[in-house]
Amino acid sequence: MLQMPSFDQHPPPLAQAQLDGDSTDRARQYKSRNKRPCDFCRYKKAACHLDSQPPCELCTRYNKDCTFVESPAKRRRPNGSNDSNDTSKSNGGFDHMAHGHGGPPGTPFAHGSISGDLALGWENGLQPFPIHGMALTPGMGGADFGPFDPTLYQDTTIGFDAFEPMSASTTTVETAHTKEHIPRHQSPADISPLSHAARLDPLLPLPIDTTSGEPSLDNQASSNAQIVGVSGESDPFLLSRYRYDQYNEASFQSIRMRKMSEGSTEDGSVPTFFTIAHNALAAKAQPVEHTEAMAKYRRDVESIVSDDVGKRLIRLFYKYVQPYFPLLTREGRHERDEAGVRKPSSVPTSILAAIYGHALPFCAWDEQLCVEVYTPPSADALFRIAWLACQPMLHTPSLAVLQTLLLLVQRRPTNKHVSDTPFKWVMMATAVAIAQALGINRDPSDWPLPSWEIKVRKRLGWATFVQDQWLALNFGRSSHIQADDWDIQPLTEDDFADTDRDGPESPARFWGQHFISMCELTVIVDDIMHDLFSLRATKALQGSLESTLEVAKPLRIRLTAWFQSLPTGFLPQSTVESPDITQRRSSQHELDGTGSLHLAYITAKIELFRAMLRPQMTDTNAVAVSALRTGALAVAKEVVDFLEGLHERELEAFWASYARTNFTIASSFMLLLFVTSPTLTDARECLTLLNAWRSLLRLKSRSCDLLNLALLRLDGVFVAGMERLIELSPSAAQVWSESEHAK
C-alpha cells in the first residue's frame, strides 16, 4: 500500500515567531520545507518549492510576485479542544480524522469524509477522489466505506522532502474548459513520475485525472494504464462482478479500474481490465530522473534540431520509414501541421529524438534539407537522448515508451566488427515487458477504444513480435515471447490509418502490404526456430536426417505458399512483372524499401537448409543429402542474384536492422557449403559462388553499410587462410589448394 509521510509540517513556536518577525520581508532564507510557503502558494494550497531565493517554482510558472507578507492562517483545533495534551497533536493530527471527525477547515476532511466536490485549486485541473456513491461489489454502496485513515499512508522513514513529483501543471491537461500553461522546454507528451505528476497537498489523497470518461487508454493526462493479469493480485473474474459507471470504470483510492471486456465462456474470451493509476504513485520509484534532467533532454533535442527542420524530418519518417515499420499514427488528439503531421511540440522527447535519428539518412530527399542542412546533426546524440529520456517513463509506460524502445532496437549497429551487443537483446526484453504491461499482447478489436488506438495497438503488437523473433534468430537465442500468451489477430489493410494511406508522404503502391507480409513470414520463422533450432529440437534432430526432413517439410510448404501469395511485382526481384509495374519503375525513381522483406524470405530458406544439413552424410542417406545440397546451392545462388539486382533505389531505402545480420548469415551459409563439399565438382561450384559473393559484397558495401559485416567475416577467413582455420572436406581442401596455386 502506498505510504505517505507525516502531514504535520507546522514549525515549532520559536521558528514561527521568527517567521512572523520577518513577515514584511519579501525573501526568506531557504532551509527546509518547515519554513512557511509564499503567499501565492498558500492561496493555491500547493507546496512551495523554493531552491534558494525567490521566486519559487509556482510563482515563476504563473508569473506572480513571490512574497511573504501575509500571516499564516491560524489552525483551528478539532472539536474545539484547547487541551495542550490533545492526543491528536502527538499523533500528527491524525486521530480526529481516523475517528471520523472533521479536519482543518477548507480541507476534504472538514466534515469527516472525503468530498469529491471540494476542489482546492489544483493547478492541473485534477479533482480530489470522489468516494461517495461508489459501489465496488454487488450490494456494496458508498456508505460501506470507512472514513479516510491517514495513518495508513504514514511513512516514518522518508520525509515529505523525498517525495518530489513535479507539478502536473507543467504538462497539458485539457478539459472542456481549461488548458494549462506549458514551460518552454517541456513537451506535453512527456509522461513520467516527475514530469507529469502533481506536487500533492499532504492533506489530500492522490487525485484522479479529469480524463475520466476518456475512451482512450493512452490519452490519460497524469496517469498510466496497465493491464490486469489473469493470475495477479486482482482476479479478472472477480473484477467482472464489480459495478462500473457509464465509462466502464470503478474508482478506488488513487486508481481507476477500467473494464474492457467481460469475457465469455462461449467464445473463450477472457475478462479484460486495466488499472489506471496516477503517475505520482511511482514518484519514489528508482531509477528516476529529476525534472531538470528531463527538461535538459528536451532542450538538447531542440538545440540539435530546430522546429522547422523537425517538421521536415517527421514528414521524411512518415514517407520512408513508417510504410515499412508503421509504429506511429496520424490519428488521435494531437497537434498537427497543415499536412496532417504531428508537430514536434506534441511529441514526447524520447520518441521525437528517435524519429529524428531514423529520418536523418533521408535528408537528401527533402527539397529544403538537401541544400540547407550541410552538416546533419549527430544520430548518435539523438538516439542517446531517446534512451535517456525513455528510462524514467518505464515506471509509468505509455504507447510512446514502447514506440521509442522499438525504434531504438530498430537502429542499425554502429560497430562494423560485431553484429550487435547484448544490450540490444536487453532492450528488446524491455520492449516486450512494456508491451505486456500495456496489454499489447492482447487483441483489442472488441475493446471500447477509439478506432485509431485499436489500429496502433495491433500494429505495435505485431511490430514487437517481428522485432523479437528476428533478433532472436540473429542472436541464435530463444524468443522473449511465448506464443501461447501473444493473442493478436492478423493484420489487414483496415488496421492502417486512412490518413496515412492517403497522405501526401505515403507511397502509392501496396500500402500496408509490406508489413502484413513481414508479419506472416515472421510467424513461419517463429515455428522454424521453435521446431528446428530450440535446444531441445536441436538435440533430438541433429543426428537424424529422416526426422529433420519430417519436421522441415510442412515448414518448407508454408514458406513456398507465402511467397506465391505475394502480389505480382511486389518484391524487387520478382521474376514476372506486370506491364504497369514496369512502367511505374521506369517513370518513378522513388526509394523502394521492400528489399529487407525479400532478404528475410531468403534467410528463412537458408535456416531451413542449415537445419537439414546438420546430420552427417552416410551411405544410407547419401542420395538425400546430395539432393539437399542441390537445393541449398540454389538458395545460395538466389541470394547472390538478389544482391546483384539491388540498385541505389533499394540500397538507399529503409532496411530493417536485422538485415545486416541476415546478409552475414548468407556468407556463413556459403562458407558451410564449400567446406563440407562431398565432391570436387561440388567444391569448385561452391568456391566459385563464394568468390563471386565476396566480390559483390566489396562492390555494394561502398554504398550500403549493411554489407560490411558480411564482407568482414569472409575477408577474415580468406586472409588468414581457410585451410588453417577450418577443417575442410577432402574435396574442398583439394579445390582450395588448386585455387591458391593459381594465384
XYZ file of C-alpha atoms in Angstrom, residues 33 96 108 115 135 226 270 300 358 369-370 391 504 514 536 550 591 593 618 663:
20
model
C 10.045 22.886 3.998
C -9.532 13.153 14.855
C -11.676 17.444 2.320
C -15.829 15.019 -0.778
C -20.208 0.701 -5.185
C -1.663 -1.244 -17.231
C -11.022 -13.732 -21.017
C 19.132 19.321 -26.161
C 15.797 7.428 -38.215
C 17.093 19.960 -46.227
C 19.030 18.722 -49.243
C 14.118 5.415 -18.900
C 0.956 13.094 -49.457
C 4.853 -4.902 -46.777
C 15.501 -29.500 -27.345
C 9.815 -34.789 -41.474
C 13.160 4.650 -52.893
C 12.144 -0.446 -49.067
C 26.265 -41.708 -44.515
C 23.491 -10.784 -45.056
